[in-house]
Coordinates of C-alpha atoms and ligand atoms in Angstrom, one line a residue:
X1 CA 73.1 88.3 161.0
X2 CA 69.8 86.6 161.1
X3 CA 67.9 85.1 158.2
X4 CA 64.4 83.7 157.9
X5 CA 62.5 82.5 154.9
X6 CA 59.0 81.1 154.8
X7 CA 56.6 79.8 152.1
X8 CA 53.6 82.0 151.4
X9 CA 50.7 81.2 149.0
X10 CA 49.9 84.4 147.0
X11 CA 46.3 84.3 145.9
X12 CA 45.3 85.6 142.5
X13 CA 42.1 87.8 142.3
X14 CA 41.1 85.8 139.2
X15 CA 42.2 82.4 137.9
X16 CA 45.0 83.3 135.5
X17 CA 45.1 81.7 132.1
X18 CA 47.7 82.1 129.4
X19 CA 48.5 80.2 126.3
X20 CA 50.1 77.3 128.2
X21 CA 48.4 76.9 131.6
X22 CA 45.9 78.2 134.2
X23 CA 46.4 78.8 138.0
X24 CA 44.7 80.4 141.0
X25 CA 47.7 81.1 143.3
X26 CA 51.5 81.2 143.2
X27 CA 54.0 79.8 145.8
X28 CA 56.2 82.6 147.2
X29 CA 59.2 82.5 149.5
X30 CA 59.3 85.5 151.8
X31 CA 62.8 86.3 153.1
X32 CA 64.0 88.5 155.9
X33 CA 67.7 89.3 156.5
X34 CA 68.6 91.2 159.7
X35 CA 71.9 92.8 160.5
X36 CA 72.7 95.1 163.4
X37 CA 69.0 96.2 163.9
X38 CA 68.2 96.6 160.2
X39 CA 66.0 94.2 158.2
X40 CA 66.0 93.7 154.4
X41 CA 63.1 92.0 152.7
X42 CA 63.2 89.8 149.7
X43 CA 60.9 87.5 147.8
X44 CA 61.0 84.6 145.3
X45 CA 57.9 84.1 143.2
X46 CA 57.9 80.5 142.0
X47 CA 55.6 80.4 139.0
X48 CA 55.4 76.7 138.0
X49 CA 56.8 77.0 134.5
X50 CA 60.2 78.2 135.7
X51 CA 60.7 74.8 137.4
X52 CA 61.5 76.2 140.9
X53 CA 59.3 75.4 144.0
X54 CA 59.5 75.7 147.7
X55 CA 61.4 72.4 148.0
X56 CA 64.1 73.3 145.5
X57 CA 64.4 76.8 147.1
X58 CA 64.8 75.3 150.5
X59 CA 67.4 72.8 149.2
X60 CA 69.3 75.7 147.6
X61 CA 69.2 77.8 150.8
X62 CA 70.6 74.8 152.8
X63 CA 73.8 75.1 150.7
X64 CA 74.3 78.8 151.1
X65 CA 77.1 79.9 153.4
X66 CA 75.3 82.6 155.5
X67 CA 78.4 84.6 156.0
X68 CA 77.8 86.0 152.4
X69 CA 74.5 87.5 153.5
X70 CA 75.8 90.7 155.2
X71 CA 78.1 93.6 154.5
X72 CA 80.3 94.3 152.6
X73 CA 77.8 94.2 149.7
X74 CA 79.7 92.9 146.7
X75 CA 77.0 91.8 144.4
X76 CA 79.2 90.7 141.5
X77 CA 81.0 88.3 143.9
X78 CA 77.7 87.2 145.6
X79 CA 76.0 86.3 142.3
X80 CA 79.1 84.4 141.2
X81 CA 79.1 82.6 144.5
X82 CA 75.4 81.7 144.2
X83 CA 75.8 80.5 140.6
X84 CA 78.7 78.3 141.8
X85 CA 76.3 76.5 144.1
X86 CA 73.9 75.7 141.2
X87 CA 73.4 77.3 137.8
X88 CA 69.6 77.5 138.1
X89 CA 67.3 78.6 140.9
X90 CA 67.1 82.3 139.7
X91 CA 64.0 82.9 141.8
X92 CA 65.5 82.1 145.2
X93 CA 68.7 83.9 144.1
X94 CA 66.5 86.9 143.4
X95 CA 65.1 86.8 146.9
X96 CA 68.6 86.9 148.4
X97 CA 69.7 89.7 146.1
X98 CA 66.6 91.8 146.8
X99 CA 66.8 91.3 150.6
X100 CA 70.5 92.4 150.5
X101 CA 69.7 95.4 148.3
X102 CA 67.0 96.5 150.8
X103 CA 69.4 95.8 153.7
X104 CA 72.2 97.8 152.1
X105 CA 69.9 100.8 151.5
X106 CA 68.7 100.7 155.1
X107 CA 72.2 100.5 156.6
X108 CA 73.5 103.2 154.3
X109 CA 70.3 105.3 154.6
X110 CA 69.8 105.4 150.8
X111 CA 66.9 104.5 148.6
X112 CA 67.6 101.5 146.4
X113 CA 67.0 103.3 143.1
X114 CA 69.9 105.7 143.8
X115 CA 72.4 102.8 143.6
X116 CA 71.3 102.4 139.9
X117 CA 71.3 106.1 139.0
X118 CA 67.6 105.8 138.2
X119 CA 65.6 109.0 137.7
X120 CA 62.2 108.6 139.4
X121 CA 60.8 111.2 137.0
X122 CA 61.3 108.8 134.1
X123 CA 59.0 106.1 135.5
X124 CA 57.1 104.5 132.6
X125 CA 53.4 103.8 133.1
X126 CA 52.7 100.2 134.1
X127 CA 50.4 98.0 132.1
X128 CA 47.5 96.0 133.6
X129 CA 47.4 92.4 132.5
X130 CA 44.3 90.5 131.4
X131 CA 44.6 86.7 131.3
X132 CA 42.6 84.7 128.7
X133 CA 39.0 84.9 129.8
X134 CA 35.3 85.0 128.7
X135 CA 34.1 88.4 127.3
X136 CA 32.1 89.1 130.5
X137 CA 35.1 88.6 132.8
X138 CA 37.4 90.5 130.5
X139 CA 35.1 93.5 130.6
X140 CA 35.0 93.3 134.4
X141 CA 38.8 93.1 134.6
X142 CA 39.1 96.2 132.3
X143 CA 37.1 98.1 134.9
X144 CA 39.3 96.8 137.7
X145 CA 42.4 98.1 135.8
X146 CA 40.9 101.5 135.2
X147 CA 43.8 103.2 137.1
X148 CA 46.3 101.9 134.6
X149 CA 46.8 103.6 131.2
X150 CA 47.9 100.6 129.3
X151 CA 46.3 97.1 129.0
X152 CA 48.4 94.0 128.5
X153 CA 46.6 91.0 127.1
X154 CA 47.6 87.3 126.9
X155 CA 47.0 85.8 123.5
X156 CA 48.1 82.6 121.8
X157 CA 44.9 80.6 121.5
X158 CA 42.5 80.3 118.7
X159 CA 40.2 83.1 119.8
X160 CA 42.8 85.9 119.8
X161 CA 40.9 88.3 117.5
X162 CA 37.7 87.8 119.5
X163 CA 39.5 88.8 122.7
X164 CA 41.0 91.9 121.1
X165 CA 37.6 92.9 119.7
X166 CA 36.1 92.5 123.2
X167 CA 38.7 94.8 124.7
X168 CA 38.3 97.3 121.9
X169 CA 34.6 97.4 122.5
X170 CA 35.3 98.8 126.0
X171 CA 38.5 100.9 125.7
X172 CA 40.9 102.5 123.3
X173 CA 43.9 102.4 125.7
X174 CA 47.3 101.3 124.1
X175 CA 47.7 97.5 124.2
X176 CA 50.7 95.3 125.0
X177 CA 50.2 91.7 123.8
X178 CA 51.9 88.6 125.2
X179 CA 51.7 85.6 122.9
X180 CA 53.7 83.4 125.4
X181 CA 55.1 81.3 122.5
X182 CA 51.6 80.4 121.5
X183 CA 51.8 81.0 117.8
X184 CA 52.9 78.0 115.8
X185 CA 53.3 79.2 112.2
X186 CA 55.4 82.2 111.3
X187 CA 53.2 83.4 108.4
X188 CA 50.1 83.1 110.6
X189 CA 52.0 84.9 113.4
X190 CA 53.0 87.7 111.1
X191 CA 49.4 88.1 109.8
X192 CA 48.3 88.4 113.4
X193 CA 51.0 91.0 114.1
X194 CA 49.9 93.1 111.2
X195 CA 46.3 92.9 112.3
X196 CA 47.2 93.7 115.9
X197 CA 49.1 96.8 114.6
X198 CA 45.9 98.1 113.2
X199 CA 44.2 97.6 116.6
X200 CA 46.6 99.9 118.4
X201 CA 49.0 97.3 119.8
X202 CA 52.4 98.8 120.8
X203 CA 54.4 95.7 121.5
X204 CA 54.2 91.9 121.3
X205 CA 56.0 89.5 123.6
X206 CA 57.4 86.2 122.6
X207 CA 55.3 85.4 119.5
X208 CA 56.8 82.0 118.9
X209 CA 58.7 79.2 120.8
X210 CA 61.8 80.4 122.6
X211 CA 63.7 77.5 121.0
X212 CA 63.0 78.9 117.5
X213 CA 65.0 82.1 117.1
X214 CA 64.8 81.9 113.3
X215 CA 61.0 82.2 113.3
X216 CA 61.0 84.9 115.9
X217 CA 63.6 86.8 114.0
X218 CA 61.6 86.4 110.7
X219 CA 58.6 88.0 112.4
X220 CA 60.7 90.8 114.0
X221 CA 62.2 91.7 110.6
X222 CA 58.8 92.3 109.1
X223 CA 56.9 93.7 112.1
X224 CA 55.8 97.3 112.4
X225 CA 55.1 96.6 116.1
X226 CA 58.0 96.1 118.6
X227 CA 58.7 92.4 119.2
X228 CA 60.0 91.6 122.7
X229 CA 61.8 88.4 123.9
X230 CA 60.6 87.2 127.3
X231 CA 60.9 83.4 127.7
X232 CA 64.0 83.5 125.5
X233 CA 65.8 86.0 127.7
X234 CA 66.4 84.8 131.2
X235 CA 69.9 85.9 132.4
X236 CA 72.7 88.2 131.3
X237 CA 74.2 85.8 128.7
X238 CA 70.9 85.7 126.9
X239 CA 70.8 89.4 126.1
X240 CA 73.4 89.2 123.4
X241 CA 71.5 86.3 121.8
X242 CA 68.4 88.5 121.6
X243 CA 70.1 90.9 119.1
X244 CA 68.8 90.3 115.6
X245 CA 66.0 88.1 116.9
X246 CA 63.9 90.6 118.8
X247 CA 63.5 94.4 119.0
X248 CA 63.8 94.3 122.7
X249 CA 63.9 92.2 125.9
X250 CA 61.6 91.7 128.8
X251 CA 63.7 91.7 132.0
X252 CA 62.2 90.2 135.1
X253 CA 63.9 89.9 138.5
X254 CA 62.7 86.3 139.0
X255 CA 64.6 85.4 135.8
X256 CA 67.7 87.6 136.3
X257 CA 68.5 86.4 139.8
X258 CA 67.7 89.8 141.2
X259 CA 68.3 93.5 140.8
X260 CA 72.1 93.4 140.3
X261 CA 72.1 91.3 137.3
X262 CA 68.7 92.7 136.1
X263 CA 70.4 96.2 136.0
X264 CA 73.3 94.7 134.0
X265 CA 70.9 93.1 131.5
X266 CA 69.1 96.4 131.0
X267 CA 72.4 98.3 130.4
X268 CA 73.7 95.6 128.1
X269 CA 70.4 95.6 126.1
X270 CA 70.7 99.4 125.7
X271 CA 74.3 99.1 124.5
X272 CA 73.2 96.6 121.9
X273 CA 70.4 99.0 120.7
X274 CA 67.6 96.8 122.1
X275 CA 64.5 98.2 123.6
X276 CA 63.8 97.3 127.3
X277 CA 60.8 96.2 129.2
X278 CA 60.6 95.3 132.9
X279 CA 58.1 92.7 133.8
X280 CA 57.1 90.6 136.8
X281 CA 55.7 87.3 138.0
X282 CA 52.9 87.1 140.5
X283 CA 54.6 89.2 143.1
X284 CA 54.0 91.1 146.4
X285 CA 54.9 94.8 146.9
X286 CA 58.4 93.6 147.7
X287 CA 59.2 92.4 144.2
X288 CA 57.2 95.2 142.7
X289 CA 59.3 97.9 144.6
X290 CA 62.5 96.2 143.6
X291 CA 61.5 96.3 139.9
X292 CA 60.2 99.8 140.2
X293 CA 63.6 100.9 141.4
X294 CA 64.9 99.9 137.9
X295 CA 61.9 100.7 135.8
X296 CA 62.8 104.3 134.9
X297 CA 65.8 102.8 133.0
X298 CA 63.3 100.9 130.7
X299 CA 61.1 101.8 127.8
X300 CA 58.1 99.8 129.1
X301 CA 56.9 98.5 132.5
X302 CA 54.5 95.7 133.3
X303 CA 54.6 95.6 137.1
X304 CA 51.0 94.8 138.1
X305 CA 51.6 92.1 140.7
X306 CA 49.8 93.9 143.6
X307 CA 46.8 94.6 141.4
X308 CA 46.3 91.0 140.5
X309 CA 46.6 89.4 143.9
X310 CA 44.4 89.5 147.0
X311 CA 46.6 88.7 150.0
X312 CA 49.6 90.9 149.5
X313 CA 51.3 90.8 153.0
X314 CA 52.8 94.3 152.5
X315 CA 51.2 97.7 151.9
X316 CA 50.7 98.5 148.2
X317 CA 53.4 100.9 147.0
X318 CA 52.3 104.4 146.1
X319 CA 50.7 104.6 142.7
X320 CA 49.7 107.8 140.8
X321 CA 48.7 108.7 137.3
X322 CA 49.3 105.1 136.1
X323 CA 52.8 104.8 137.5
X324 CA 54.5 103.5 140.6
X325 CA 56.0 106.3 142.7
X326 CA 59.6 105.9 144.0
X327 CA 60.1 107.5 147.4
X328 CA 63.3 108.4 149.2
X329 CA 62.7 106.0 152.0
X330 CA 66.0 104.1 152.7
X331 CA 66.0 100.6 151.0
X332 CA 63.1 99.5 148.9
X333 CA 60.5 101.5 150.9
X334 CA 58.5 98.4 151.7
X335 CA 56.0 98.7 154.5
X336 CA 55.0 95.5 156.3
X337 CA 51.5 95.3 157.8
Ligands
MG401 MG1 55.7 87.5 128.9

């Protein structure tokens, strides 16, 4: 068994602004795990607001007993072992999980999606995300996202309506909205939800602060649009708490510590009657393919990492008719340049 992990700065095509911050690149840890001639690839995307960085990821890795990172692949035991080292660090845990899932598929000559009984024919279309921007840049970005059938827009500032009006002047595609906890007053939030409903918005992520389930639940109860918990729902234990607060959850591999727990979260949400969305951070093709392997289990997908970055170290996955295409290549199907 051989392991390597190295930092990589993933550059964004445009500076990305949401309700709480703005940035131009994202630190990534690229991981490779080799065993008997096979190599599995993983990645950790360390968006600053999650609190993990290259240093904390390196420190976590220094505590991992490497004898875990090879067959037999018991992911329940692996995740329990990793959580025993430290309760946090979901990003670097995701890198380990994804690399091992890829490695297992390659050794056993099986595409990753088959381990999760995913039906590639049920792949949901992926949305294309617009950060908060000037009308000119927004219109340019809408053009750049022409190959996607859905637009996702970040709101949560005081010019939300203006932004939506700009988008609607250019396209009538369905819209996903992400408020990123940016709305401060529940009545104002609800007024906005009702207005967005009239504008053809299909779902709204995290209207109010994650620490305020009562206000989020109050909006959900009254909303004709699906309200989805994102920042509120990180790991498996959070899924149960989302019931009664949101209509659905947004599962991301960088929050769930990888595909194994991400799959369990999706299944748990379905069991509870919650809708499911699969999202991403700024990610390369590696994280995108890992998420795409689970995406057909979900109602909605927001997996636009490769579209929004300019130095993806891997080949873009196959994309057709607004959707990622799952292939039967063993493992994730990732192609390194
Ligand atoms: Mg979100």
